[in-house]
PDB file of C-alpha atoms in Angstrom:
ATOM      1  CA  UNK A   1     -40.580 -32.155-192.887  1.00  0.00           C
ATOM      2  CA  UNK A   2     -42.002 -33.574-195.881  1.00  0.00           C
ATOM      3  CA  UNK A   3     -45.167 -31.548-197.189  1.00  0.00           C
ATOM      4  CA  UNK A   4     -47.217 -31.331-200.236  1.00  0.00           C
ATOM      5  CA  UNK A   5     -46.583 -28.905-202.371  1.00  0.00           C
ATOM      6  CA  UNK A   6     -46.866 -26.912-205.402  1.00  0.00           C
ATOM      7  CA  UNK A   7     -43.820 -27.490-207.954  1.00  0.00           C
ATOM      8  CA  UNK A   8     -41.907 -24.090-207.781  1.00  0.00           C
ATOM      9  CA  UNK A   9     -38.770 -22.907-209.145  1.00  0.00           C
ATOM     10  CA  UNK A  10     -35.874 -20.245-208.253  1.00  0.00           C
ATOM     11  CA  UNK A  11     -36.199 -17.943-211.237  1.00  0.00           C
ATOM     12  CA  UNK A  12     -33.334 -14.840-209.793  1.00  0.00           C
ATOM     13  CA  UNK A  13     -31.228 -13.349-206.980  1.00  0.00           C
ATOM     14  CA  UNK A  14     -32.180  -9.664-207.080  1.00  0.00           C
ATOM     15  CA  UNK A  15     -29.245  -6.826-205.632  1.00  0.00           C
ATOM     16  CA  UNK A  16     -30.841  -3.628-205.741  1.00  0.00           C
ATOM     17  CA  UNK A  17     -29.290  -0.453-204.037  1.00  0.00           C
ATOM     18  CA  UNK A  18     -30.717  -0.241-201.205  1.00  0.00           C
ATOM     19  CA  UNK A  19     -31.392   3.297-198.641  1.00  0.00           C
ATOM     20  CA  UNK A  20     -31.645   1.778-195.386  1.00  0.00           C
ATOM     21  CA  UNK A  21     -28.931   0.607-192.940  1.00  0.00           C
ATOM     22  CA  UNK A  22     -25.828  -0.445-194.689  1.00  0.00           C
ATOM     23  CA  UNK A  23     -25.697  -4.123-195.055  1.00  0.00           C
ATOM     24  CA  UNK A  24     -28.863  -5.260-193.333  1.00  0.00           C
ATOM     25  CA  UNK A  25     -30.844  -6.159-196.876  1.00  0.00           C
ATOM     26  CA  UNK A  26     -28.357  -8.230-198.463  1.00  0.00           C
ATOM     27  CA  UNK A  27     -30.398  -9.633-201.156  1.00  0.00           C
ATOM     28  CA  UNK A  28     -33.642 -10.909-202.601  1.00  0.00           C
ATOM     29  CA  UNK A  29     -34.572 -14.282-203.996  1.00  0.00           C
ATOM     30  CA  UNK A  30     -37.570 -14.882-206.234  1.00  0.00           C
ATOM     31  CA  UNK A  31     -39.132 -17.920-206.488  1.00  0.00           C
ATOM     32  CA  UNK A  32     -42.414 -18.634-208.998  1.00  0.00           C
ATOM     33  CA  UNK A  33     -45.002 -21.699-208.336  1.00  0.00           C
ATOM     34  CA  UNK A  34     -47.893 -22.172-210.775  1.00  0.00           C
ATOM     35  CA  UNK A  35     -50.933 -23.822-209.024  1.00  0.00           C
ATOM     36  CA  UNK A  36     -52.558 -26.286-211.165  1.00  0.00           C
ATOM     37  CA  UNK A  37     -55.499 -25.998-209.650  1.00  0.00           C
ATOM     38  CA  UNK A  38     -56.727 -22.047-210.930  1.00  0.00           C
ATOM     39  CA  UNK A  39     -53.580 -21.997-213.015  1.00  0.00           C
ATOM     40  CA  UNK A  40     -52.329 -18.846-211.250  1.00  0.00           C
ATOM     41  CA  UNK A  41     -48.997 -17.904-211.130  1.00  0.00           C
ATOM     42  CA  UNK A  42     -47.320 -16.803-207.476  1.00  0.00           C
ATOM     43  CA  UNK A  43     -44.143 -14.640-206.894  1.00  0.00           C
ATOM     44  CA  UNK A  44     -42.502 -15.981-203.749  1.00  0.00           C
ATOM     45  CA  UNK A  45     -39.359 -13.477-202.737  1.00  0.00           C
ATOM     46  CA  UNK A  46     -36.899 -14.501-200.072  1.00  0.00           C
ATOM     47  CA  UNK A  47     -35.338 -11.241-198.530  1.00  0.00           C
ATOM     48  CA  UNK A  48     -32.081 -12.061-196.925  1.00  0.00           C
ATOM     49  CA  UNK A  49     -31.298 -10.245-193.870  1.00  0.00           C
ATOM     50  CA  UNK A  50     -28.000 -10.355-192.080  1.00  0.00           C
ATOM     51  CA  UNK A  51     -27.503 -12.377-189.417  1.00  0.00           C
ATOM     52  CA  UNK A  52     -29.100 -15.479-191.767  1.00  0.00           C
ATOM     53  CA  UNK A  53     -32.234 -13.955-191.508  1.00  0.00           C
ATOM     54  CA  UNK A  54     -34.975 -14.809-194.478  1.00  0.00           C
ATOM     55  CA  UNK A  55     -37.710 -12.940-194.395  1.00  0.00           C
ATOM     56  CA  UNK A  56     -40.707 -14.757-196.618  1.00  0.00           C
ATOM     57  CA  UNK A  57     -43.257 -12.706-199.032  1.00  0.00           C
ATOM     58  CA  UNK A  58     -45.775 -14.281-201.580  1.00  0.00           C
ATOM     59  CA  UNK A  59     -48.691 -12.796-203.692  1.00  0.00           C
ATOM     60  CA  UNK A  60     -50.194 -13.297-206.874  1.00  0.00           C
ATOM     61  CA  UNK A  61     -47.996 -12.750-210.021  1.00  0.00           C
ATOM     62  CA  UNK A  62     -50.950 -10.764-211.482  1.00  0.00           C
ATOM     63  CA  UNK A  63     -50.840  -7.968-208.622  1.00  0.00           C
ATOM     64  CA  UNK A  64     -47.094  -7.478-208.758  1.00  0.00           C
ATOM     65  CA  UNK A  65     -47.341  -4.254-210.105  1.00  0.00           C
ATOM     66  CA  UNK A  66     -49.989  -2.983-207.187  1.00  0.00           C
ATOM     67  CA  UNK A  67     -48.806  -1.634-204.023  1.00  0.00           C
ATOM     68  CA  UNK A  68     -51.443  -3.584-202.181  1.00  0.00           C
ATOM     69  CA  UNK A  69     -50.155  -7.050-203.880  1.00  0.00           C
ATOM     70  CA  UNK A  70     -49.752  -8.611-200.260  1.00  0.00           C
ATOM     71  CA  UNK A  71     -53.407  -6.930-199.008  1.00  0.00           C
ATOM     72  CA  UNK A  72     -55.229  -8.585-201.585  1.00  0.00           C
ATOM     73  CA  UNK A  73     -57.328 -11.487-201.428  1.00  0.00           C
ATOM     74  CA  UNK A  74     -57.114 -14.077-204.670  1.00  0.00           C
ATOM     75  CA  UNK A  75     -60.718 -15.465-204.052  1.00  0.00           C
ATOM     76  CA  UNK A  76     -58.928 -18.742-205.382  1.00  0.00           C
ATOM     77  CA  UNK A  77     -58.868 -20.847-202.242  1.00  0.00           C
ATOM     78  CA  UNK A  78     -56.127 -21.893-202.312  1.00  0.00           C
ATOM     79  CA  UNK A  79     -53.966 -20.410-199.215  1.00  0.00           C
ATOM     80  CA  UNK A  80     -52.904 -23.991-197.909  1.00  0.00           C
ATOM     81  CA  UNK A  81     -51.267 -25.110-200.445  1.00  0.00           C
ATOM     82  CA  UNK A  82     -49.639 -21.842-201.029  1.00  0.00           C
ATOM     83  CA  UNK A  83     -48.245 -21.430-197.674  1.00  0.00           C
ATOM     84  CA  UNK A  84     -47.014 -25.110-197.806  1.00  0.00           C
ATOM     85  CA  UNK A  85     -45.108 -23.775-201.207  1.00  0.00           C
ATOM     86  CA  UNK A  86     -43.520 -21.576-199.114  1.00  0.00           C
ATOM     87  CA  UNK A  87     -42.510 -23.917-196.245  1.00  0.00           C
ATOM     88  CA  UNK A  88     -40.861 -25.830-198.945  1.00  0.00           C
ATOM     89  CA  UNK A  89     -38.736 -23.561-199.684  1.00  0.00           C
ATOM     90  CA  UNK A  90     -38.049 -22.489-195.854  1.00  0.00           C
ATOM     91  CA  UNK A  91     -36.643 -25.977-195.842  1.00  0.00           C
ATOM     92  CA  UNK A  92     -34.390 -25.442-198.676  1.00  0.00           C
ATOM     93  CA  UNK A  93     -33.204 -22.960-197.182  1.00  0.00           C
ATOM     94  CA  UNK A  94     -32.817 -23.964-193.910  1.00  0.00           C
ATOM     95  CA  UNK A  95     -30.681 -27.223-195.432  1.00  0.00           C
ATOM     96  CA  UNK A  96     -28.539 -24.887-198.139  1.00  0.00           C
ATOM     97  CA  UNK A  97     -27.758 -22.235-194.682  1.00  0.00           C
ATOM     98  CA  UNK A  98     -28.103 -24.545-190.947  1.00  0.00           C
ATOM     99  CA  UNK A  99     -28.064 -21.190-188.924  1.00  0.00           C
ATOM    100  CA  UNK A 100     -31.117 -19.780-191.064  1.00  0.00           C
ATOM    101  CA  UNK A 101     -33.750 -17.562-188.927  1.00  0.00           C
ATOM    102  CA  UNK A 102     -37.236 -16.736-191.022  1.00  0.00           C
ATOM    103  CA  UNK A 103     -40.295 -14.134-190.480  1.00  0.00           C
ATOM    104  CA  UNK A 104     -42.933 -13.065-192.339  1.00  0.00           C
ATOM    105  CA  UNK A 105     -45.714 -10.182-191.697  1.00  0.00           C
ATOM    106  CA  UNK A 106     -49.198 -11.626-192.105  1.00  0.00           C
ATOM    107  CA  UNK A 107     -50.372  -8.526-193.906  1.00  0.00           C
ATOM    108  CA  UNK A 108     -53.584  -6.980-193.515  1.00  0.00           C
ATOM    109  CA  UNK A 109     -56.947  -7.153-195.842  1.00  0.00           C
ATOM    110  CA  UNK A 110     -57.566  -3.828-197.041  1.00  0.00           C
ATOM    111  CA  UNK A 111     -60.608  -4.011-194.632  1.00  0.00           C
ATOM    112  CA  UNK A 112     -59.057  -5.062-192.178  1.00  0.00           C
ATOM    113  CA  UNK A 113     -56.610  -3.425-188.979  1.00  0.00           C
ATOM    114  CA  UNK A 114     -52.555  -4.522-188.976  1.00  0.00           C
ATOM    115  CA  UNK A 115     -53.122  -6.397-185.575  1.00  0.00           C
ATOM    116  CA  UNK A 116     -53.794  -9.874-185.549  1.00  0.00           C
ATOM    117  CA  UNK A 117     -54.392 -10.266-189.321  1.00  0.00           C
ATOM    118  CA  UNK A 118     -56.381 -13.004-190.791  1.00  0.00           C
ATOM    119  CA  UNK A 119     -53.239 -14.049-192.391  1.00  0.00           C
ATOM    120  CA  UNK A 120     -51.314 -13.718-189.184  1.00  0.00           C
ATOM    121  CA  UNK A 121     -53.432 -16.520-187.219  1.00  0.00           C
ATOM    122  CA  UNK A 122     -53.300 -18.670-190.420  1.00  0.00           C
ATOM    123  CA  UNK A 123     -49.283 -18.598-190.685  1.00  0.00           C
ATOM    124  CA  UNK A 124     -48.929 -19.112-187.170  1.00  0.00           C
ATOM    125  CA  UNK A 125     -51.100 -22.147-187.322  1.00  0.00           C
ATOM    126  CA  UNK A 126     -49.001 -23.403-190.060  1.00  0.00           C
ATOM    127  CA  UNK A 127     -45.982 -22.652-188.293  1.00  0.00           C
ATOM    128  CA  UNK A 128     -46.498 -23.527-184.858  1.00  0.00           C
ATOM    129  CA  UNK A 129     -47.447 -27.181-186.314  1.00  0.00           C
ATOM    130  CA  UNK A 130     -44.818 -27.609-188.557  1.00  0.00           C
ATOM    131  CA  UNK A 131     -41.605 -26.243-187.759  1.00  0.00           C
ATOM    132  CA  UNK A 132     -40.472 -27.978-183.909  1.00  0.00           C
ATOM    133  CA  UNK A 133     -39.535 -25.740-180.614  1.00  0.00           C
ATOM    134  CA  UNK A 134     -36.864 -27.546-180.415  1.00  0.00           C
ATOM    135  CA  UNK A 135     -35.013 -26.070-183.908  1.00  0.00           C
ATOM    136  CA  UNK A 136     -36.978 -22.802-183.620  1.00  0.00           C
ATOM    137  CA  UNK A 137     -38.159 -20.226-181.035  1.00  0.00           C
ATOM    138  CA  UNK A 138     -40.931 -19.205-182.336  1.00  0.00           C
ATOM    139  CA  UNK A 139     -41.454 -15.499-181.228  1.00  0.00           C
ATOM    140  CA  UNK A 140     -44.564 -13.445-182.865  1.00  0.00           C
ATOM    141  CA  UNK A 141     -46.044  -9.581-182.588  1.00  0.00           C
ATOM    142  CA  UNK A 142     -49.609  -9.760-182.395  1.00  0.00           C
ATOM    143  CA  UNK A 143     -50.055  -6.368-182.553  1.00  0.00           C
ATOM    144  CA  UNK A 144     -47.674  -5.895-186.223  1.00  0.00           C
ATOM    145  CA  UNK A 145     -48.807  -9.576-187.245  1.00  0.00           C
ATOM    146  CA  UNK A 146     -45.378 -10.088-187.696  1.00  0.00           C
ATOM    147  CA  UNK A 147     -43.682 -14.195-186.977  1.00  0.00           C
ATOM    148  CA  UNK A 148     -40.131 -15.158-186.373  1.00  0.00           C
ATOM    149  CA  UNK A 149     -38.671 -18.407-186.383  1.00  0.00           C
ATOM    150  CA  UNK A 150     -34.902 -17.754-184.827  1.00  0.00           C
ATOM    151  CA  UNK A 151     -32.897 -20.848-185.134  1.00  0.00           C
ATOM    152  CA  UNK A 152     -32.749 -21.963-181.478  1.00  0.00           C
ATOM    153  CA  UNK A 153     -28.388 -23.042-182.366  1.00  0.00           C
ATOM    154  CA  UNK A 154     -27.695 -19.667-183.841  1.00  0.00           C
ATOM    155  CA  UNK A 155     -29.376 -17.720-181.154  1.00  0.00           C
ATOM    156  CA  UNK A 156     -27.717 -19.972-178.304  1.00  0.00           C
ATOM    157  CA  UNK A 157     -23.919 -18.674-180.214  1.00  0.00           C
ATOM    158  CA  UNK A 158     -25.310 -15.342-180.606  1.00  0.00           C
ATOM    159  CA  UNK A 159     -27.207 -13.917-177.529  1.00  0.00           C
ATOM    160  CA  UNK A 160     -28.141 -10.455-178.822  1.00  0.00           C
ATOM    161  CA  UNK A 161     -29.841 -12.337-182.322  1.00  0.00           C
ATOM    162  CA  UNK A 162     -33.004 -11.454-181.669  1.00  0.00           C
ATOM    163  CA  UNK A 163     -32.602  -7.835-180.854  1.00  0.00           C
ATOM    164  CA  UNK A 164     -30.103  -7.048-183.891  1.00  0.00           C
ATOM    165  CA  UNK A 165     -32.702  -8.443-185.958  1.00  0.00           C
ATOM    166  CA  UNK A 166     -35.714  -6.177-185.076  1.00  0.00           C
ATOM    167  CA  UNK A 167     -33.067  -3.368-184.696  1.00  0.00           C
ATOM    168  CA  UNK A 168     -32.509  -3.795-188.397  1.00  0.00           C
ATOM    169  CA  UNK A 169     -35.823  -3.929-188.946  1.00  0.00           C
ATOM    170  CA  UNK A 170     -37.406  -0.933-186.582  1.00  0.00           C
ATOM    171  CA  UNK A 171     -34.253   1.174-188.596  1.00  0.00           C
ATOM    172  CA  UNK A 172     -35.485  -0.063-192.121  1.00  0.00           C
ATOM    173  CA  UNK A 173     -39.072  -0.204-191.976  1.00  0.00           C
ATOM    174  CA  UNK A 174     -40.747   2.165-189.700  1.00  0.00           C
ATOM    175  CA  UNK A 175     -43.716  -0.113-189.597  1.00  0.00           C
ATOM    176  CA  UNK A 176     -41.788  -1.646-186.777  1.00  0.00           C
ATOM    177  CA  UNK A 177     -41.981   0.938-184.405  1.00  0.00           C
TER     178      UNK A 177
END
């Protein structure tokens, strides 16, 4: 997959101690992309799961410090490109680790309830026409907005992928349950 995109960069890997299951949060990745067109900075941060799992997050560098920074709306039009950003570096990724798995939540406006985001139909558009069935199964909560791509190779090796995976995640985040 070859898409336009913004130029971005890998600025840090982030360990932090971490309070929820032992070993499921390895680490985080930041990435930064300036768009040219509103001159904005975005934060991109790759959490890495076990089990190769990548989960993807991105929001404006100027709401970092609010806890709504993935519930607010830039105004800036400029979501394609943004998400392509981030498919780039899926594919980075994916190449640098061939059993990678990714998901992402499509979070909610502040207006607006957790099921079936906005952002949700968006990414799964995106998603669903750019990365194949035959790599990926593409398996998606409507009801959380949340997407996974599990590597279709990985999953056939490891049978019980799927189900580790949102284990990790109901034990972590209680969102999940």
């Amino acid at each position: 997959m070859n898409i336009e995109h913004y130029p971005y960069r890998f600025v840090k890997k982030v360990i932090e101690p971490w309070d929820g299951p032992q070993g499921f949060l390895l680490y985080r990745l930041l990435y930064s992309f300036k768009s040219p067109k509103s001159h904005q900075t975005y934060w991109m941060w790759i959490e890495v799961y076990k089990h190769h799992f990548y989960a993807v997050k991105f929001h404006l560098k100027a709401h970092r410090s609010s806890e709504h920074k993935y519930n607010l709306m830039t105004g800036l039009n400029e979501a394609r490109q943004c998400i392509r950003t981030c498919m780039a570096v899926m594919e980075e990724v994916a190449l640098s680790d061939p059993h990678a798995s990714f998901g992402f939540i499509g979070a909610n406006k502040l207006d607006e309830d957790e099921a079936n985001t906005k952002r949700f139909r968006v990414y799964r558009r995106f998603m669903l026409t750019n990365f194949g069935n035959e790599e990926y199964k593409h398996q998606f909560n409507v009801e959380k907005s949340a997407y996974m791509l599990i590597n279709r190779k990985y999953l056939a090796a490891h049978p019980g992928l799927m189900e580790e995976i949102v284990s990790g995640f109901r034990e972590l985040y209680p969102y999940f349950d």
